[in-house]
Each structure stands twice: as structure tokens, then as C-alpha cells.
Short mmCIF file of C-alpha atoms in Angstrom, two decimals:
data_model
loop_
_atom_site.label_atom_id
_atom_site.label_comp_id
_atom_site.label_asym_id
_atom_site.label_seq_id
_atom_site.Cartn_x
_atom_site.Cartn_y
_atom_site.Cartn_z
CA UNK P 30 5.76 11.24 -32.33
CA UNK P 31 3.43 13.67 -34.41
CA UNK P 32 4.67 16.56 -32.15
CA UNK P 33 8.00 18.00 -32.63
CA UNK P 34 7.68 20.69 -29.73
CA UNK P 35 7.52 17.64 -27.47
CA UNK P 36 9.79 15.32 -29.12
CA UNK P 37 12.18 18.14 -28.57
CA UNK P 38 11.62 18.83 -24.95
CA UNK P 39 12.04 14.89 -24.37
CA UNK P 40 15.45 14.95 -26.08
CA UNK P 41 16.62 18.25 -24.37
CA UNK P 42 15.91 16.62 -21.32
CA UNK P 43 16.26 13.11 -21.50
CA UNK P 44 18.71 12.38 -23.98
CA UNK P 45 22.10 13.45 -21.74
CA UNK P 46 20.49 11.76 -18.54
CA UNK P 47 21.79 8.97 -16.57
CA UNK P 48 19.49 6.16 -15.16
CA UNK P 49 20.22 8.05 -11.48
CA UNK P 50 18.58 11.42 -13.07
CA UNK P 51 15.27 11.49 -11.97
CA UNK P 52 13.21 14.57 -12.02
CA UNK P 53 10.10 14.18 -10.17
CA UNK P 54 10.39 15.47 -6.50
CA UNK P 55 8.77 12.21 -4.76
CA UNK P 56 10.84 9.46 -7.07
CA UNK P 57 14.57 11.64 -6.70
CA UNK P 58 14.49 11.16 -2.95
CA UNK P 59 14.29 7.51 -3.87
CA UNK P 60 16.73 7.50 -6.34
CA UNK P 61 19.30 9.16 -4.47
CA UNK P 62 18.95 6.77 -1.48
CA UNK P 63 19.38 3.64 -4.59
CA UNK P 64 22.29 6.07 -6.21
CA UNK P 65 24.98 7.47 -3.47
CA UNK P 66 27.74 6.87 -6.31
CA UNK P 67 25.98 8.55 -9.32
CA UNK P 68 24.81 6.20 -11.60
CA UNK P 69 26.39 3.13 -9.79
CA UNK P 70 24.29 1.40 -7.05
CA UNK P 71 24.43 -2.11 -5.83
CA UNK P 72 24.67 -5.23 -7.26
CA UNK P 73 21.63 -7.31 -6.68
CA UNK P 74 23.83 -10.18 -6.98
CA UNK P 75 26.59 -9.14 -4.50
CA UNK P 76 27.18 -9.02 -1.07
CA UNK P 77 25.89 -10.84 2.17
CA UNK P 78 22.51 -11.60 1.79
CA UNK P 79 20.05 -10.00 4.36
CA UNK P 80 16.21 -9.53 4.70
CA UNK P 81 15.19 -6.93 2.02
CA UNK P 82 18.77 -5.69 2.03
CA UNK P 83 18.78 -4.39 5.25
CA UNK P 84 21.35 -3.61 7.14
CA UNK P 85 23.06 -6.75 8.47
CA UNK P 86 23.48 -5.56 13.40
CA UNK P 87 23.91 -9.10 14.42
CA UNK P 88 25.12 -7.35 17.60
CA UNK P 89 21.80 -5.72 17.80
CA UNK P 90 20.48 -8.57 20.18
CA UNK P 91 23.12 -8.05 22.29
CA UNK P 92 22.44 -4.54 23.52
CA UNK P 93 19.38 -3.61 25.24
CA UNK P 94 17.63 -1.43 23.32
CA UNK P 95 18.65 -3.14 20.60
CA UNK P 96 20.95 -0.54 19.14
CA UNK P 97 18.41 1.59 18.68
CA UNK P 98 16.12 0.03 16.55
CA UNK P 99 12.64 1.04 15.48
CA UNK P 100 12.38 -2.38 13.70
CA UNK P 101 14.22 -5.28 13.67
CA UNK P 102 13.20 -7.99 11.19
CA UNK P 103 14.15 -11.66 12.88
CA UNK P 104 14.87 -15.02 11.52
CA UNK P 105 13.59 -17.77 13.27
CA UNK P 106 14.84 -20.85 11.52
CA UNK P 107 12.90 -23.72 13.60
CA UNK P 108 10.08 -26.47 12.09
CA UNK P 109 9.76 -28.74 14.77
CA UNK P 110 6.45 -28.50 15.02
CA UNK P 111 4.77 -29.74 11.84
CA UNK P 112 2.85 -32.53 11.05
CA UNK P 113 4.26 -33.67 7.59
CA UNK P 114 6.55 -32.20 5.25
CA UNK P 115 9.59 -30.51 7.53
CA UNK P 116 11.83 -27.89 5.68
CA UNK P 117 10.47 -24.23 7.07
CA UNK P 118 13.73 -24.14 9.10
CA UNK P 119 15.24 -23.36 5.59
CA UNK P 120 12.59 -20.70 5.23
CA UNK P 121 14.87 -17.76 6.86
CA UNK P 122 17.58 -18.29 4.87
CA UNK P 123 15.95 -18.87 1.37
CA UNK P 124 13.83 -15.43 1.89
CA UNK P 125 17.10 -13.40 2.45
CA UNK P 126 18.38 -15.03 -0.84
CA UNK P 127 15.96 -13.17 -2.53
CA UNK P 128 16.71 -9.86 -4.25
CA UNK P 129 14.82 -7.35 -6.21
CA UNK P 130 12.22 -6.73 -3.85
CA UNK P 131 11.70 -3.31 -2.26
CA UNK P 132 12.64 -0.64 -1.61
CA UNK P 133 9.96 1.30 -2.54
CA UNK P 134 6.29 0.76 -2.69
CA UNK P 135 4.32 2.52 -5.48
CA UNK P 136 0.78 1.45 -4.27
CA UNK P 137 1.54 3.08 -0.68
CA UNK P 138 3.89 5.27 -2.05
CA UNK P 139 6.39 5.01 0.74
CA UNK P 140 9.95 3.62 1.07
CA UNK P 141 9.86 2.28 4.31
CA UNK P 142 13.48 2.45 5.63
CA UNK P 143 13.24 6.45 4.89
CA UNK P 144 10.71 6.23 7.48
CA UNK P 145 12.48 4.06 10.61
CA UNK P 146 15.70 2.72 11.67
CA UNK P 147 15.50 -0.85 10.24
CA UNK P 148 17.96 -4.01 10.51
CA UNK P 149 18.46 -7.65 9.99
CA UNK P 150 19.27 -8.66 13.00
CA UNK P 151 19.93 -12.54 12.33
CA UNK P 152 18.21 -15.86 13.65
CA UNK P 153 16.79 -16.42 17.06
CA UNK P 154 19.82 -17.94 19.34
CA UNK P 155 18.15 -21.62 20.14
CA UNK P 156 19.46 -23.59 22.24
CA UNK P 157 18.89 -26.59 21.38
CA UNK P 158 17.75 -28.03 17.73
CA UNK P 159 16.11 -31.15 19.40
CA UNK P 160 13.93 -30.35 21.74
CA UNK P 161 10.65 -28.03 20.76
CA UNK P 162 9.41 -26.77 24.19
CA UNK P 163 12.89 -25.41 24.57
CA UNK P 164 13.00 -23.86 21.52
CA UNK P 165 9.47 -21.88 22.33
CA UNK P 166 11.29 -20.77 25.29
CA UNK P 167 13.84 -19.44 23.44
CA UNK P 168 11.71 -17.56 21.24
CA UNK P 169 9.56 -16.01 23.68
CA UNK P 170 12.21 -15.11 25.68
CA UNK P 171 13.98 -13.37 23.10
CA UNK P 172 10.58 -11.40 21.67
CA UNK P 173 10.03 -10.31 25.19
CA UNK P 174 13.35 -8.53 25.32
CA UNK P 175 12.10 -6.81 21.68
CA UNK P 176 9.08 -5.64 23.11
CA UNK P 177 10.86 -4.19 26.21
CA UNK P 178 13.08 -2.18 23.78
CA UNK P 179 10.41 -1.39 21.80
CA UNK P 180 11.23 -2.38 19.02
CA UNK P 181 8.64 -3.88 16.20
CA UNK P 182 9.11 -7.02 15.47
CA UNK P 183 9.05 -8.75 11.71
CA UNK P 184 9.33 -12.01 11.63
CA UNK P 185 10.43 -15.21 8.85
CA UNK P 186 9.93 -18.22 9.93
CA UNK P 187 9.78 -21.31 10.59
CA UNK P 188 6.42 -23.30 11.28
CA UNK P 189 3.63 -21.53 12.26
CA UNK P 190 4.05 -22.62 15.91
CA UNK P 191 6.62 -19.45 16.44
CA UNK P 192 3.45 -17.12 16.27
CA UNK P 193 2.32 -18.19 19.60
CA UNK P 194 5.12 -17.43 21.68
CA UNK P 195 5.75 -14.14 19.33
CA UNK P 196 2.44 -13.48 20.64
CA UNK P 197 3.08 -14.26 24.16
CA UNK P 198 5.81 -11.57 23.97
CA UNK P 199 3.51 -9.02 21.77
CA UNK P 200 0.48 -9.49 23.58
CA UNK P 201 1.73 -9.43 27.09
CA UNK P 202 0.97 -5.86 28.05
CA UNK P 203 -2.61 -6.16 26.40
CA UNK P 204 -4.33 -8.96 24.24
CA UNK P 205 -4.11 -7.77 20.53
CA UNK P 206 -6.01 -8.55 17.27
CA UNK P 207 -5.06 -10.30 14.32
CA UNK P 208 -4.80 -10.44 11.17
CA UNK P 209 -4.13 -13.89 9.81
CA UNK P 210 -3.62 -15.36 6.51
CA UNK P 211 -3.60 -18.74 6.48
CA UNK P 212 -5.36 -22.32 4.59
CA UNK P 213 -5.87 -23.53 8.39
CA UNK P 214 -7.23 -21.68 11.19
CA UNK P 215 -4.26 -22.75 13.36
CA UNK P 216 -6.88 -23.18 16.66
CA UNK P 217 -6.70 -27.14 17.20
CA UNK P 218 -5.67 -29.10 20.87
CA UNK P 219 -3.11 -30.56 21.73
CA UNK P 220 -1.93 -33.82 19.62
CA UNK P 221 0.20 -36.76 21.30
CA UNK P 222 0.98 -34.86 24.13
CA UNK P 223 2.68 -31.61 22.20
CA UNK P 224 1.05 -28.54 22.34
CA UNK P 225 3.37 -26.84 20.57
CA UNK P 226 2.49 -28.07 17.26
CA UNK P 227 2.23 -25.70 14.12
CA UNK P 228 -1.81 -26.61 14.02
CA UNK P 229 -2.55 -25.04 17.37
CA UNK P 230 -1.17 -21.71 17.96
CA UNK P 231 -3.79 -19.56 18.24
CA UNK P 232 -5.70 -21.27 20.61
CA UNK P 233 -3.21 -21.20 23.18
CA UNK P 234 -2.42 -17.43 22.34
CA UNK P 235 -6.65 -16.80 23.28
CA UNK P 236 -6.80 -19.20 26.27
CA UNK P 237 -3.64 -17.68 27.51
CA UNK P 238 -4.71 -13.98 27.32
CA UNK P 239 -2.31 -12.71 24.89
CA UNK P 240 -4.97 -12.40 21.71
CA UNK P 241 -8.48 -11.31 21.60
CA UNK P 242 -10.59 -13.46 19.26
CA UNK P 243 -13.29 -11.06 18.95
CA UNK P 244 -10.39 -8.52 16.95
CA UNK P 245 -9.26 -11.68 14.96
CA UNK P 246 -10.09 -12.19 11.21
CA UNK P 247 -8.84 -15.49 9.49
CA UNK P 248 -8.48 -15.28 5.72
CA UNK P 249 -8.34 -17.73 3.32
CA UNK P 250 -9.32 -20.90 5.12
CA UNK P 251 -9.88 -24.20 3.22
CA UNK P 252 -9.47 -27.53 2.72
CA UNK P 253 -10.32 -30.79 4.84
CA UNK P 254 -9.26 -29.75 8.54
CA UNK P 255 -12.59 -27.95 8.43
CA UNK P 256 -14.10 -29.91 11.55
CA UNK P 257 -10.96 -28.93 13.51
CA UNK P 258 -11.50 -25.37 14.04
CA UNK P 259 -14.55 -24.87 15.93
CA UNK P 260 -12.30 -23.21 18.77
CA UNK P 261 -12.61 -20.27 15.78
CA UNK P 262 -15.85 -20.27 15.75
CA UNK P 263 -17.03 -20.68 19.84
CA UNK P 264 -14.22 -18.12 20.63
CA UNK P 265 -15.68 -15.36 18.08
CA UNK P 266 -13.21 -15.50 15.51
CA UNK P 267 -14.02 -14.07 11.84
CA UNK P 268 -13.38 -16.66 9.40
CA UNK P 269 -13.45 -15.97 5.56
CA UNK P 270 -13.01 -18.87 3.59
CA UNK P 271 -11.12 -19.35 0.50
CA UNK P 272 -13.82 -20.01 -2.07
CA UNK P 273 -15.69 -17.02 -0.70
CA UNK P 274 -12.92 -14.86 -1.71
CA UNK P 275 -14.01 -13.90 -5.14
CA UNK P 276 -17.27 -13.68 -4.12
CA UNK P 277 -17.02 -10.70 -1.43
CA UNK P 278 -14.05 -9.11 -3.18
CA UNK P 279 -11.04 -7.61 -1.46
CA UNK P 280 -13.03 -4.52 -0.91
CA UNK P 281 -15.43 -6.14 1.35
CA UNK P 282 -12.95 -8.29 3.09
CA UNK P 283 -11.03 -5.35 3.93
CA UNK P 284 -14.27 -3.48 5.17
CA UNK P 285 -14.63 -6.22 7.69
CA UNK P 286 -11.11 -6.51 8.56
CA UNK P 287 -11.16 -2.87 9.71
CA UNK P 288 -14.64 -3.36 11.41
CA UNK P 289 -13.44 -6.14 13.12
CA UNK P 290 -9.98 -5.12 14.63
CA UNK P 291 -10.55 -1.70 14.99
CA UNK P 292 -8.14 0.99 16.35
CA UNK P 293 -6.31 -1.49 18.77
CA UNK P 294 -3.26 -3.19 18.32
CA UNK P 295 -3.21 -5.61 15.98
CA UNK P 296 -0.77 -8.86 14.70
CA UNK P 297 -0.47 -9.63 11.32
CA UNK P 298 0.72 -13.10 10.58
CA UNK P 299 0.59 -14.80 7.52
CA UNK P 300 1.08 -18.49 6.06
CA UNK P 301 2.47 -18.86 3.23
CA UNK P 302 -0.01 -21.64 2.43
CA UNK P 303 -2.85 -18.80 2.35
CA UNK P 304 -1.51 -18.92 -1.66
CA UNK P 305 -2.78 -21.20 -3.68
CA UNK P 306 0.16 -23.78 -4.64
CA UNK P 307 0.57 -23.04 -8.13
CA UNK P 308 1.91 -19.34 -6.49
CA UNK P 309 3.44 -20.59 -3.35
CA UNK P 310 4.50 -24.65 -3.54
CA UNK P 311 7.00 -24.67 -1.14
CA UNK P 312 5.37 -25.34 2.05
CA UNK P 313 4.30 -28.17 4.66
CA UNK P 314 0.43 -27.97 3.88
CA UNK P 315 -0.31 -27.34 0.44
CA UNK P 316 -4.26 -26.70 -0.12
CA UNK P 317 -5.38 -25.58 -3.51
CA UNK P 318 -8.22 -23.15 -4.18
CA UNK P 319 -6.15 -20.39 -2.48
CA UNK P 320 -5.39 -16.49 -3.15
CA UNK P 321 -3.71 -15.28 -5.97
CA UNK P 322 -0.30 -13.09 -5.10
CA UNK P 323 -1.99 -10.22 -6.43
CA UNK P 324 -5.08 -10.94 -4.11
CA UNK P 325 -3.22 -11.32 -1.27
CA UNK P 326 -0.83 -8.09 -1.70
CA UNK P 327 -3.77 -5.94 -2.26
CA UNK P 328 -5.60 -7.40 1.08
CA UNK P 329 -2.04 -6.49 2.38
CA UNK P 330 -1.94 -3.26 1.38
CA UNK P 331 -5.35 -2.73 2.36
CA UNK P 332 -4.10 -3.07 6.02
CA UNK P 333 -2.61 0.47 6.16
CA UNK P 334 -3.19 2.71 8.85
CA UNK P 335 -4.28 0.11 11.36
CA UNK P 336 -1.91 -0.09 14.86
CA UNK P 337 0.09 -3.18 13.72
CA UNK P 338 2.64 -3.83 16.20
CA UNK P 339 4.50 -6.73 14.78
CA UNK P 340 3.92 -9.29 11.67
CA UNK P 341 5.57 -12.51 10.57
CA UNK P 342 5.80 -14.71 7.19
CA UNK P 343 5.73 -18.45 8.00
CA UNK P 344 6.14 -21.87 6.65
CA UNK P 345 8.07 -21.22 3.68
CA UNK P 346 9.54 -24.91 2.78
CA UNK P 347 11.93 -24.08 -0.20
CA UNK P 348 13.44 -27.30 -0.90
CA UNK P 349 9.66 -28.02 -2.59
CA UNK P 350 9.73 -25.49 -4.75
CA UNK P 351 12.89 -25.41 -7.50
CA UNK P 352 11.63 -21.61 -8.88
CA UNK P 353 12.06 -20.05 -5.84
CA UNK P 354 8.58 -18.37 -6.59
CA UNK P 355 7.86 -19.28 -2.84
CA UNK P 356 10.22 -17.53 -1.36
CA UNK P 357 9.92 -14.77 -3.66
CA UNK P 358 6.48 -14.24 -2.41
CA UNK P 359 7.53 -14.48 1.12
CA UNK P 360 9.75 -11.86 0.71
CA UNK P 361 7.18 -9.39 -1.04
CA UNK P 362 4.85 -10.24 1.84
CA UNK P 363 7.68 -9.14 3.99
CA UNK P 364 8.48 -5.63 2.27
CA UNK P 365 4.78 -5.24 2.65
CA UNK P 366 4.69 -5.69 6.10
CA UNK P 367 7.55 -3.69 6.77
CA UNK P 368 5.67 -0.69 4.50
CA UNK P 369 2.89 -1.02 6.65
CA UNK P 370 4.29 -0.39 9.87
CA UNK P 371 6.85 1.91 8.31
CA UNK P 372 3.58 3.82 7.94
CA UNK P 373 3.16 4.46 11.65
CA UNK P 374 6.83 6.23 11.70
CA UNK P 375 5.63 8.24 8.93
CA UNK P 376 2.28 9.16 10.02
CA UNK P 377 4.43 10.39 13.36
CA UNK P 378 6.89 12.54 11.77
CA UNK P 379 4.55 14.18 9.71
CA UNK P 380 2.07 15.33 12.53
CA UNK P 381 5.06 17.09 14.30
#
């Protein structure tokens, strides 16, 4: 360094300091929460593993406000509805396996469990692993208790099928928007007499009153199911395809997005199969030509401010994927979501 004065002031204050001394005002509230014991926090490796280290209140679900809660981030380990590759049961579990992500967000600049009571509180209670109208039952009936506590809920899944009676639950007091990342629009019929299928969800949700396809925007969408989703198009869905992507630019997307949803409340789900597959492998319905993780997080991110009342990551299938790179991008997408509507907690408490 050519100058001693600040060589010197580095070394007077820097060269005594622990890894838990941190001096900026923003980053030491952050470091303190990380560093309770000094320098000793944590190891990554230890422990039960939960979603984004949360606090483990399995006994949340058994109270009826849910202990409290301001959000409560659910498993819901069922992938009876898919049309090829099964696994996404597995998703739940392999996403909680993954550490290092979170706790704080330096694009948003928020640690989100500073900002709300957060938890982990475990797997949707199914009754039965056989029978796939049952277990939408069981899911809706379970969300519906959520919403009645008021609680936000967050969501791992699991096929894609779980977002329709999430939204049955979500949308119940008024349709909502969405925001949906995805390969496949998700708005087919019924096939061979199941309507519960993972290709399908959103269609129902519409025809059923819960979501409003004029505040919907579907990002991503590719591949050959193409002549499957006119439902999309006739119900006044906004579709943005995936090779169109990198012509708009996340800006532009995002300009839409905002026009399009507006101030309501709005859903955010998201597939991992929006990725392309050399990001995010493990999962049913591969389709290349998809987003980049760093296209997708910055769409994400882009997101903040809007009323989202509840979000979910689906279709993670890890037993296709050896890195674990699937999962680990399921799990970012899930810190992400929980920043966002962290956000609304903070936006709150600061207006008081």
C-alpha cells in the first residue's frame, strides 16, 4: 500500500479484530444476530436440519394461531400428480439439507427474520400417501387454517399440483394475482379422469374463483406443450416466453410484472423447471433454453414491495441431480421469497 497513514489506520483497527467485529452500523446488527457467543456461531454442518435454519415449532400446527407466527414456511412432501419422472416428494427434505444460504440479503439489504417471527413448521400431515384427491384435501385444509391465523405461508414442495389448493386457501377471501415462474403454463384439463395433475393447476384456481388471470404473469414458458395452454391466453394471462427473455431484459419484464398485478395481493409460485437444466436438473420436466440463476434471482428481487401474501418453490426432484445444485437453488429462491415478504413487516414497523 503506497500510503502509510492508511496502512496504519487498517492495522490499528483491524489487526486485533475477531471475524464477529464488525464496524459498520447496518452489517453489526447482522453480525451480532450470526455471533451471540463472540466469535463462535453455528456450525453449518450441525444440528437438525430446517428450512433456511429456522427455527424448528413442529407444534406450531397444533395451536391456532399458530404460535404466533408471522410466517411459517411448510413442507409439503407429495408428487402424485406428475406425468413422468416422480421424486418432488423428496424435494422438502433435500432443500432443508441445504446450508449456507441466508440470512442476509445484500441486494435488498434486509435480514428477513429481524423483520417477522419466522419458523419451520414441518410437512403437511397427509393422510394417506396413495390416494391424490385426499391428499389435496389435506393440503387445503391445512392452508385454510394458515390463512385464518394469518399467517404467510412459504411453501417447498412437491409437484406443482399443491399450488392449487394453496391457492384455494390464499385466494378464498379475494381472487389474487400471480406471479409464476415456470417452463409450462400449468393451465391444461383434466387428463384420464384426474384433475389434480401437476399440468393443470391454474386453471382450476381461475375457474374456481380463487386467482384472477388478468393480475397473472407467466415467466419463462417453453418447450413443446405450447398448444396446451390456450386457457392462458383466452383467460388473459401474461405469458413471457423463455427465448424472449434476453430480448426484453429483466428490466422490462419487471415493468410489466408490476403493471400487470398491481397493488393487490399477489402469489408468487415458482417451478423449479423455470431454470434452464444445466442450473436446475433435478426435476420432473426438464426444458432447456431456460433462465439463468442469476436471471431469475434478479426478476425475484425485482418483486419487492408488491402485496405478496404467500409463495412456494416446487418440483425439486433431487435424486436427478448428484450436485445438489437443484436444491441449492431452491433454497435461494426460498430465502428470496421469505426477504420479500419480510419486506412488508419491515415497511410496517418503520411507518410507526
Amino acid at each position: 500500500m503506497s500510503d502509510p497513514a492508511k496502512l496504519s489506520a487498517l492495522r490499528q483497527k483491524y489487526a486485533h479484530a475477531k471475524g464477529s467485529d464488525v464496524f459498520d452500523p447496518e452489517f453489526r446488527v447482522i453480525a451480532e444476530a450470526q455471533f451471540p457467543e463472540g466469535d463462535r456461531r453455528l456450525q453449518p454442518y450441525a444440528g437438525i436440519p430446517t428450512f433456511l435454519d429456522l427455527p424448528y415449532a413442529p407444534d406450531a400446527a397444533g395451536r391456532d394461531d399458530f404460535g404466533g407466527l408471522d410466517v411459517a414456511v411448510v413442507g409439503v412432501p407429495m408428487d402424485l400428480g406428475v406425468t413422468n419422472r416422480s421424486g418432488a416428494r423428496f424435494g422438502p427434505r433435500a432443500v432443508r439439507s441445504i446450508e449456507r444460504v441466508g440470512p442476509y440479503n445484500h441486494v435488498l439489504r434486509r435480514m428477513p427474520s429481524q423483520h417477522c417471527t419466522a419458523a419451520d413448521i414441518g410437512d403437511v400431515p397427509f393422510r394417506s400417501r396413495y390416494s391424490l384427491d385426499q391428499s389435496h384435501q389435506d393440503i387445503q385444509a391445512f392452508y385454510h387454517r394458515l390463512i385464518a391465523a394469518n399467517v404467510i405461508p412459504l411453501s417447498v414442495g412437491g409437484d406443482h399440483s399443491i399450488t392449487y389448493s394453496i391457492l384455494k386457501a390464499v385466494g378464498a377471501r379475494q381472487p389474487v394475482g400471480m406471479v409464476h415462474f415456470d417452463a409450462h403454463c400449468d393451465t391444461a384439463g383434466d387428463y384420464e379422469g384426474a384433475k389434480f395433475h401437476h399440468g393443470g393447476p391454474f386453471r382450476h384456481a381461475v375457474l374456481d374463483g380463487v386467482l384472477d388471470p388478468e393480475r397473472c404473469v407467466q415467466i419463462g414458458i417453453r418447450g413443446s406443450a405450447e398448444y396446451l395452454w390456450e386457457f392462458s391466453r383466452e383467460s388473459g394471462m401474461t405469458v413471457i416466453h423463455g427465448e424472449d427473455i434476453p430480448k426484453l431484459g429483466t428490466a422490462a419484464i419487471l415493468d410489466t410484472v408490476r403493471r400487470v398485478v398491481g397493488d393487490g395481493p399477489v402469489y408468487v409460485t415458482f417451478d423449479v423447471d423455470c431454470l434452464d437444466p444445466a442450473f436446475a436438473p433435478g426435476t420432473g420436466t426438464p426444458e432447456i433454453g431456460g433462465l439463468t440463476t442469476r436471471e431469475a434471482l434478479e426478476l425475484l428481487r425485482g418483486l419487492d414491495g408488491l402485496t405478496i401474501v404467500g409463495g412456494d418453490v416446487v418440483e425439486v426432484a433431487p435424486q436427478y441431480d448428484p450436485t445438489t445444485n437443484t436444491a441449492h437453488a431452491a433454497a435461494q429462491v426460498l430465502f428470496e421469497l421469505f426477504t420479500l415478504v419480510s419486506g412488508r413487516f419491515a415497511a410496517a414497523a418503520s411507518s410507526r
